[in-house]
Coordinates of C-alpha atoms and ligand atoms in Angstrom, one line a residue:
M28 CA 42.5 -1.5 -27.2
Q29 CA 40.6 -1.4 -30.5
Y30 CA 39.3 -4.9 -31.5
I31 CA 36.4 -6.8 -33.0
R32 CA 34.9 -9.8 -31.2
M33 CA 35.4 -13.1 -33.0
T34 CA 31.7 -13.7 -32.7
D35 CA 31.0 -10.5 -34.7
F36 CA 34.0 -11.1 -37.0
F37 CA 32.5 -14.4 -38.2
K38 CA 28.9 -13.1 -38.3
Y39 CA 29.6 -10.7 -41.2
E40 CA 31.4 -11.0 -44.5
I41 CA 35.1 -10.9 -44.0
K42 CA 36.8 -8.7 -46.6
P43 CA 39.4 -10.2 -48.9
F44 CA 42.0 -7.8 -47.6
V45 CA 41.6 -9.1 -44.0
L46 CA 41.6 -12.7 -45.2
G47 CA 44.9 -12.0 -47.0
A48 CA 46.4 -10.3 -43.9
F49 CA 45.6 -13.3 -41.6
L50 CA 46.5 -16.0 -44.0
S51 CA 49.8 -14.4 -44.4
R52 CA 50.4 -14.6 -40.6
V53 CA 48.3 -15.0 -37.5
M54 CA 49.8 -13.5 -34.3
E55 CA 48.6 -14.1 -30.8
T56 CA 48.6 -12.0 -27.6
T57 CA 47.0 -11.8 -24.2
D58 CA 46.1 -8.6 -22.4
K59 CA 46.6 -7.9 -18.7
H60 CA 43.1 -9.1 -17.9
G61 CA 43.8 -12.5 -19.5
N62 CA 41.8 -11.8 -22.7
K63 CA 43.2 -13.5 -25.7
Y64 CA 43.5 -12.0 -29.2
F65 CA 44.6 -12.9 -32.6
Y66 CA 46.0 -10.1 -34.7
A67 CA 47.3 -9.3 -38.2
Y68 CA 49.9 -6.6 -38.5
T69 CA 51.8 -4.4 -40.9
S70 CA 55.0 -2.5 -40.1
F71 CA 57.3 -0.2 -42.0
H72 CA 60.6 1.3 -41.2
S73 CA 62.8 4.0 -42.6
S74 CA 64.6 3.0 -45.8
K75 CA 67.8 4.3 -47.2
A76 CA 65.9 4.7 -50.5
V77 CA 63.8 7.6 -49.1
F78 CA 65.4 10.7 -47.7
K79 CA 64.3 11.1 -44.0
D80 CA 62.8 14.6 -44.5
D81 CA 60.8 13.5 -47.5
F82 CA 58.4 11.3 -45.6
D83 CA 57.0 11.5 -42.1
I84 CA 56.5 7.9 -41.1
K85 CA 54.9 8.5 -37.7
G86 CA 52.6 11.1 -39.2
Y87 CA 51.6 8.8 -42.0
A88 CA 50.7 5.9 -39.7
E89 CA 47.2 7.3 -38.8
A90 CA 46.4 8.0 -42.5
L91 CA 47.4 4.5 -43.3
A92 CA 45.2 3.1 -40.5
A93 CA 42.2 4.9 -42.0
K94 CA 43.0 3.5 -45.5
L95 CA 43.4 -0.1 -44.1
D96 CA 40.1 0.4 -42.2
K97 CA 38.3 1.1 -45.5
L98 CA 39.8 -2.0 -47.1
S99 CA 38.9 -4.1 -44.1
G100 CA 35.3 -2.9 -43.6
H101 CA 35.8 -2.2 -39.9
Y102 CA 37.4 0.7 -38.0
N103 CA 39.8 -1.6 -36.3
W104 CA 43.4 -0.9 -37.3
S105 CA 45.4 0.7 -34.4
V106 CA 48.8 2.3 -34.5
H107 CA 51.7 1.0 -32.4
S108 CA 55.1 2.5 -32.6
A109 CA 57.9 0.2 -33.4
S110 CA 61.2 0.3 -31.4
D111 CA 63.3 1.4 -34.3
G112 CA 61.4 4.5 -35.2
G113 CA 59.1 2.8 -37.6
A114 CA 55.4 2.2 -37.2
Q115 CA 53.3 -0.9 -36.7
L116 CA 49.6 -1.2 -37.2
R117 CA 47.5 -4.0 -35.8
Y118 CA 44.1 -5.5 -36.4
Y119 CA 42.8 -7.3 -33.3
V120 CA 40.2 -10.0 -33.0
L121 CA 39.1 -10.8 -29.5
N122 CA 39.0 -14.6 -29.1
D123 CA 35.7 -14.7 -27.3
R124 CA 35.1 -18.2 -28.6
S125 CA 38.3 -19.7 -27.2
M126 CA 39.1 -20.9 -30.7
P127 CA 42.5 -22.6 -31.2
K128 CA 44.8 -20.7 -33.6
T129 CA 44.9 -23.6 -36.0
M130 CA 41.1 -23.6 -36.3
F131 CA 41.0 -19.9 -36.8
Y132 CA 43.5 -20.2 -39.6
K133 CA 41.6 -23.1 -41.2
S134 CA 38.3 -21.3 -41.0
L135 CA 39.7 -18.3 -42.8
F136 CA 41.4 -20.5 -45.4
A137 CA 38.1 -22.3 -46.1
K138 CA 36.2 -19.0 -46.3
T139 CA 38.8 -17.7 -48.8
V140 CA 38.9 -20.6 -51.2
S141 CA 35.1 -20.9 -51.2
A142 CA 34.3 -17.2 -51.6
E143 CA 32.4 -16.3 -54.7
W144 CA 35.0 -13.7 -55.8
A145 CA 37.7 -16.4 -55.5
L146 CA 36.1 -18.6 -58.1
D147 CA 36.6 -16.3 -61.0
D148 CA 39.2 -17.6 -63.5
G149 CA 40.9 -14.3 -63.9
I150 CA 42.2 -11.8 -61.4
N151 CA 39.6 -9.3 -60.0
E152 CA 39.6 -6.4 -57.5
A153 CA 38.7 -8.7 -54.6
K154 CA 41.6 -11.0 -55.4
K155 CA 43.9 -7.9 -55.6
D156 CA 42.7 -6.9 -52.2
F157 CA 43.6 -10.3 -50.8
I158 CA 47.0 -10.2 -52.4
R159 CA 47.7 -6.8 -51.0
G160 CA 46.8 -8.1 -47.5
F161 CA 48.9 -11.2 -47.9
M162 CA 51.9 -9.8 -49.7
E163 CA 52.3 -6.1 -48.9
L164 CA 51.5 -5.8 -45.2
R165 CA 54.5 -7.9 -44.1
G166 CA 56.4 -7.6 -47.3
S167 CA 59.6 -5.6 -47.7
I168 CA 60.7 -3.9 -50.9
D169 CA 64.0 -5.1 -52.0
T170 CA 65.9 -2.0 -53.1
S171 CA 68.5 -3.8 -55.3
R172 CA 66.5 -6.6 -56.9
P173 CA 62.9 -6.6 -58.3
L174 CA 61.3 -8.5 -55.4
I175 CA 58.8 -7.9 -52.6
A176 CA 59.7 -10.5 -49.9
Q177 CA 58.3 -11.7 -46.7
D178 CA 59.5 -14.2 -44.1
Y179 CA 57.5 -17.3 -44.4
F180 CA 56.1 -18.4 -41.1
Y181 CA 53.9 -21.4 -40.5
D182 CA 52.4 -22.9 -37.5
G183 CA 51.8 -26.4 -38.8
R184 CA 51.8 -28.6 -41.8
H185 CA 48.5 -27.1 -43.0
E186 CA 50.2 -23.7 -43.5
L187 CA 53.3 -24.9 -45.3
K188 CA 51.9 -24.5 -48.8
K189 CA 49.8 -21.4 -48.2
A190 CA 51.7 -19.4 -50.8
L191 CA 50.1 -21.6 -53.4
I192 CA 46.8 -19.9 -52.7
L193 CA 48.2 -16.9 -54.6
T194 CA 48.9 -18.9 -57.7
D195 CA 46.1 -21.5 -57.5
T196 CA 43.3 -19.3 -56.3
M197 CA 44.2 -15.6 -56.7
S198 CA 45.4 -16.0 -60.3
V199 CA 49.0 -14.7 -59.7
P200 CA 51.0 -16.1 -62.7
I201 CA 53.3 -18.7 -61.4
R202 CA 56.3 -17.0 -63.1
Y203 CA 55.9 -14.1 -60.7
A204 CA 56.0 -16.2 -57.5
N205 CA 59.2 -17.4 -55.9
F206 CA 60.2 -19.3 -52.8
N207 CA 63.6 -19.0 -51.2
A208 CA 64.2 -22.0 -48.9
R209 CA 67.0 -20.3 -47.0
N210 CA 67.0 -23.3 -44.6
L211 CA 69.0 -25.1 -47.3
Q212 CA 71.9 -22.7 -47.1
P213 CA 75.0 -23.8 -45.3
Q214 CA 74.8 -21.0 -42.7
F215 CA 71.4 -22.4 -41.7
V216 CA 72.4 -26.0 -41.5
S217 CA 75.5 -25.2 -39.6
G218 CA 73.4 -23.3 -37.1
E219 CA 75.3 -20.0 -37.6
N220 CA 72.3 -18.2 -39.0
K221 CA 68.8 -19.5 -38.7
R222 CA 67.0 -17.3 -41.1
N223 CA 63.5 -18.0 -42.2
A224 CA 62.4 -19.2 -45.6
Q225 CA 61.0 -16.4 -47.7
F226 CA 58.1 -16.1 -50.1
R227 CA 58.7 -13.5 -52.8
M228 CA 56.8 -11.9 -55.6
N229 CA 58.1 -10.1 -58.7
L230 CA 58.0 -6.4 -57.8
P231 CA 57.3 -4.8 -61.2
Y232 CA 54.4 -7.2 -61.4
Y233 CA 53.1 -6.2 -58.0
A234 CA 53.6 -2.5 -58.8
R235 CA 51.8 -2.6 -62.1
E236 CA 49.0 -5.1 -61.6
I237 CA 48.3 -5.2 -57.8
G238 CA 49.3 -1.8 -56.7
F239 CA 50.7 -0.5 -53.3
V240 CA 48.5 0.2 -50.4
N241 CA 51.3 1.8 -48.3
D242 CA 52.4 5.2 -49.8
Y243 CA 55.8 4.8 -48.1
K244 CA 56.5 1.4 -49.7
A245 CA 55.4 2.9 -53.0
M246 CA 57.9 5.7 -52.6
I247 CA 60.7 3.2 -51.7
F248 CA 59.8 1.3 -54.9
R249 CA 59.8 4.5 -57.0
N250 CA 63.1 5.8 -55.7
A251 CA 64.9 2.5 -55.8
H252 CA 63.7 1.1 -59.1
G253 CA 63.0 4.3 -61.1
Y254 CA 59.5 3.7 -62.3
R255 CA 56.8 6.3 -62.8
V256 CA 53.5 6.4 -60.9
D257 CA 50.8 5.4 -63.4
R258 CA 47.8 6.3 -61.3
V259 CA 46.3 6.3 -57.8
D260 CA 42.8 4.8 -57.6
G261 CA 39.8 5.8 -55.5
K262 CA 41.0 3.5 -52.7
G263 CA 44.4 5.1 -52.6
I264 CA 46.2 2.3 -54.3
T265 CA 49.3 3.4 -56.2
Y266 CA 50.0 1.7 -59.6
F267 CA 53.2 2.0 -61.5
D268 CA 54.1 2.1 -65.2
A269 CA 56.5 -0.8 -64.7
D270 CA 57.8 -3.2 -67.3
L271 CA 56.6 -6.8 -66.8
P272 CA 59.4 -9.3 -67.1
R273 CA 58.9 -12.2 -69.5
G274 CA 58.7 -15.5 -67.8
D275 CA 57.9 -19.1 -68.2
D276 CA 54.6 -20.4 -66.8
N277 CA 55.7 -23.9 -67.3
D278 CA 58.6 -23.3 -64.9
M279 CA 57.5 -25.3 -61.8
T280 CA 60.5 -24.3 -59.6
F281 CA 58.2 -22.5 -57.2
V282 CA 55.9 -25.5 -56.7
R283 CA 58.7 -27.9 -56.6
Y284 CA 60.6 -25.9 -54.0
L285 CA 57.4 -25.7 -51.8
N286 CA 57.0 -29.5 -52.1
F287 CA 60.6 -30.1 -51.3
F288 CA 60.4 -27.8 -48.4
T289 CA 57.2 -29.5 -47.1
N290 CA 58.5 -33.0 -47.5
N291 CA 62.1 -32.6 -46.6
I292 CA 62.7 -29.5 -44.5
Y293 CA 59.6 -29.0 -42.4
A294 CA 59.6 -31.0 -39.1
K295 CA 63.3 -31.8 -39.6
R296 CA 64.3 -28.3 -38.6
L297 CA 63.7 -28.6 -34.9
T298 CA 66.2 -31.1 -33.4
P299 CA 69.9 -31.6 -33.9
Q300 CA 69.2 -35.1 -35.0
A301 CA 66.8 -33.9 -37.6
V302 CA 69.4 -31.4 -38.9
K303 CA 71.9 -34.3 -39.1
T304 CA 69.4 -36.4 -41.1
L305 CA 68.8 -33.5 -43.4
R306 CA 72.6 -32.9 -43.9
A307 CA 72.9 -36.5 -44.8
Q308 CA 70.1 -36.3 -47.3
L309 CA 71.6 -33.3 -48.9
G310 CA 75.0 -34.9 -49.1
F311 CA 76.8 -32.8 -46.4
S312 CA 79.8 -34.1 -44.7
D313 CA 79.6 -34.4 -40.9
G314 CA 83.3 -34.4 -40.7
D315 CA 83.8 -38.0 -39.5
G316 CA 86.3 -38.7 -42.3
N317 CA 84.4 -41.6 -43.7
D318 CA 82.7 -39.8 -46.5
D319 CA 82.7 -41.1 -50.0
R320 CA 82.6 -38.1 -52.2
A321 CA 81.2 -40.0 -55.2
T322 CA 78.3 -41.2 -53.0
H323 CA 77.7 -37.7 -51.7
N324 CA 77.5 -36.3 -55.2
A325 CA 75.2 -39.0 -56.4
T326 CA 72.8 -38.5 -53.5
L327 CA 72.7 -34.8 -54.0
R328 CA 72.3 -35.1 -57.8
S329 CA 69.4 -37.5 -57.6
L330 CA 67.7 -35.3 -55.0
F331 CA 68.2 -32.3 -57.2
Y332 CA 66.7 -34.1 -60.2
D333 CA 63.5 -34.6 -58.2
V334 CA 63.1 -31.0 -57.5
S335 CA 64.3 -29.3 -60.6
E336 CA 62.9 -28.8 -64.1
D337 CA 64.4 -30.6 -67.1
K338 CA 65.6 -27.4 -68.6
C339 CA 69.0 -25.8 -69.4
A340 CA 69.6 -22.9 -67.0
I341 CA 71.5 -21.0 -69.6
C342 CA 70.0 -21.5 -73.0
G343 CA 66.6 -22.7 -71.9
A344 CA 66.6 -25.9 -73.9
T345 CA 64.1 -28.5 -72.7
E346 CA 65.1 -31.2 -75.1
T347 CA 68.5 -32.8 -75.6
F348 CA 68.1 -36.6 -76.0
T349 CA 66.4 -39.3 -74.0
N350 CA 68.7 -40.7 -71.5
R351 CA 68.2 -44.5 -71.5
A352 CA 68.9 -44.9 -67.8
T353 CA 66.3 -42.4 -66.6
G354 CA 63.9 -42.3 -69.5
R355 CA 64.1 -38.5 -69.2
Q356 CA 65.7 -35.8 -71.3
H357 CA 69.5 -35.8 -70.6
F358 CA 70.8 -32.9 -68.6
E359 CA 73.9 -32.4 -66.6
V360 CA 74.2 -31.0 -63.1
H361 CA 76.5 -28.1 -62.6
H362 CA 77.8 -26.6 -59.4
V363 CA 77.5 -22.8 -60.0
I364 CA 80.2 -22.1 -57.4
S365 CA 82.8 -24.7 -58.3
F366 CA 83.0 -27.7 -56.1
C367 CA 86.7 -27.3 -55.2
N368 CA 86.7 -29.9 -52.4
D369 CA 84.7 -27.5 -50.2
A370 CA 81.8 -29.6 -49.0
T371 CA 79.7 -26.5 -48.2
T372 CA 79.2 -25.7 -51.9
D373 CA 77.8 -29.2 -52.2
N374 CA 74.4 -27.7 -51.6
I375 CA 71.2 -28.0 -53.5
A376 CA 70.9 -24.2 -53.9
N377 CA 74.3 -24.3 -55.7
L378 CA 73.1 -26.6 -58.5
V379 CA 71.7 -26.0 -61.9
K380 CA 70.8 -28.3 -64.8
L381 CA 72.6 -27.5 -68.1
C382 CA 72.4 -29.0 -71.5
P383 CA 75.7 -30.7 -72.5
T384 CA 76.7 -27.8 -74.7
C385 CA 76.2 -25.1 -72.1
H386 CA 77.9 -27.4 -69.5
A387 CA 81.0 -27.6 -71.7
L388 CA 81.0 -23.8 -72.0
L389 CA 81.6 -23.5 -68.3
K390 CA 84.6 -25.8 -68.1
K391 CA 87.8 -23.8 -67.1
D392 CA 89.5 -22.2 -70.1
R393 CA 87.1 -23.9 -72.6
A394 CA 85.6 -20.6 -73.7
S395 CA 86.3 -16.9 -73.5
K396 CA 86.0 -15.1 -70.2
S397 CA 83.3 -12.9 -71.5
D398 CA 81.2 -15.8 -72.9
Q399 CA 81.5 -17.6 -69.6
T400 CA 80.7 -14.5 -67.5
R401 CA 77.6 -13.8 -69.6
A402 CA 76.4 -17.4 -69.2
I403 CA 76.9 -17.2 -65.4
L404 CA 75.0 -13.8 -65.3
K405 CA 72.1 -15.5 -67.1
I406 CA 71.9 -18.2 -64.4
L407 CA 72.1 -15.6 -61.7
H408 CA 69.5 -13.3 -63.2
E409 CA 67.0 -16.1 -63.8
H410 CA 67.4 -18.1 -60.7
E411 CA 66.8 -16.1 -57.5
E412 CA 67.7 -19.1 -55.3
I413 CA 71.1 -19.5 -57.0
F414 CA 71.8 -15.8 -56.7
D415 CA 70.8 -15.8 -53.0
Y416 CA 73.0 -18.8 -52.3
A417 CA 76.1 -17.5 -54.2
S418 CA 75.7 -14.0 -53.0
S419 CA 75.6 -15.0 -49.4
Y420 CA 78.3 -17.7 -49.8
L421 CA 80.8 -15.3 -51.5
Q422 CA 79.6 -12.2 -49.6
I423 CA 79.1 -10.3 -52.9
D424 CA 75.9 -8.3 -53.4
D425 CA 76.5 -6.9 -56.9
I426 CA 75.4 -9.3 -59.5
N427 CA 78.1 -8.4 -62.1
D428 CA 80.9 -8.7 -59.5
L429 CA 79.4 -12.0 -58.4
A430 CA 79.4 -13.4 -62.0
E431 CA 83.0 -12.4 -62.5
K432 CA 84.1 -14.0 -59.2
I433 CA 82.3 -17.2 -60.1
Q434 CA 83.9 -17.2 -63.6
S435 CA 87.4 -16.8 -62.0
M436 CA 86.7 -19.9 -59.8
L437 CA 85.5 -22.2 -62.6
G438 CA 87.1 -25.7 -62.3
Ligands
LIG503 ZN1 72.1 -25.1 -72.8

C-alpha cells in the first residue's frame, strides 16, 4: 500500500490541493496488520454523456494518478478499481501519531486558513488548487443543469460550515456557491429516502475560472453542455470558454441555508424524536388530527422569513414598503407548488418570497397562462433548491414541463 506517514506529512508543506481534498472529506481505514490510515479519494464512473469507446476509464486512471501526484507534491496516489467499472484513486496517510480524526481535520483546517497563499484578497493559483481538491475530486458533473455537486458529509459540528471556506477564504464569489439541504425534503423527513445534503458550485464558473483536473470530467462537461475547450495549462488543467452567469453577490441564500442547516437540521437528524421535533418546527402534520392549519402556516412562514432574503423571487425587487408589524420590507410568502391541502408541500423548500404584484400574478386565472409560466420558470431557474424540491416532488426533470405543470396547479 502506498502511503505517507503522518509524521512526514506534517513535517513538510502540505500542498493546497491535498488540503482541499481532505477538507472535503476525510476517510478512515485499518489494514490487516491493524495500522490505521486516513485517506482522501476521488472516483469517476462511466457517464451517458461520453460514448464508451471514446474514453478508456481504466487506462486513464494511472495517468490521472500521476497528475494528482504532481499537484500533491508526493508520489502517493494509488489506483483502486470501483465495483461499477469506474476507477477510484486514494491518497493514504498512515496515522503513526494515533491522531483522532477530528484533530486531523482541525489541523488541516488551521493550516489552510493561516497559509500565506490563502491571505490574498483575490483568487490565485494555490487557491484554485485547493478548490480543485475540494470540489472536483468528489464532485459529479450534472449533465442537465450547470452544477458540479458533491454530497456534503460532516463528522461533527466543526465541519458543518466547511463550504464557507470556499467563499470566505478561497475567494469563490458567493453567487456561484449553492447548498441543497435535501434533508428538508419530505422524502427525507418521512424516512423514505435519506439522501445527503449537497454542496454545489456553478459549473460554467468552475470550467472557466478553476479548470478541470480530470480529463474525463472535462469531457462529460464538454459533451453535456456544449462549451469549447479554451486551453490546457502546463499542469494538465482544462479550461473552457464558458459563459459566466450573472448573479447577485448580495444574495445570502447560501450562507443562510448553511446557518439554518447547522442550527436546525444537524443533530436533529439522528433519532425519531429529533425528526418529530424538526417536523413540528417546519409545520408538518404528524397525522394526529389536531393540527391547526393556520398555526402551521404561521410557524413555517416565520421560519422561512428568518432564512430567506427580502427579495422578490420573480422581479428581484428588494423594496416594497415597510411593514409596520415587522419593521422590514413587506413581502408575501408563496407556495411554489400550490398548497392544495397536501401537507407535504408545506415545506420550506417549496416557499419563495414575492412582492405583492408578482404574488397577484400567480393567483389562478389572474393572468395569462404564458405570463404565469414565464414567472414560474424564472423562479425555477434562479432557485436551485426550489427546482430540486419541485422536480423531486412532481417527478418531472425537464424545467419547462415542470413550469407548465406548476402553472396548471395554481390555486
Ligand atoms: Zn415581484
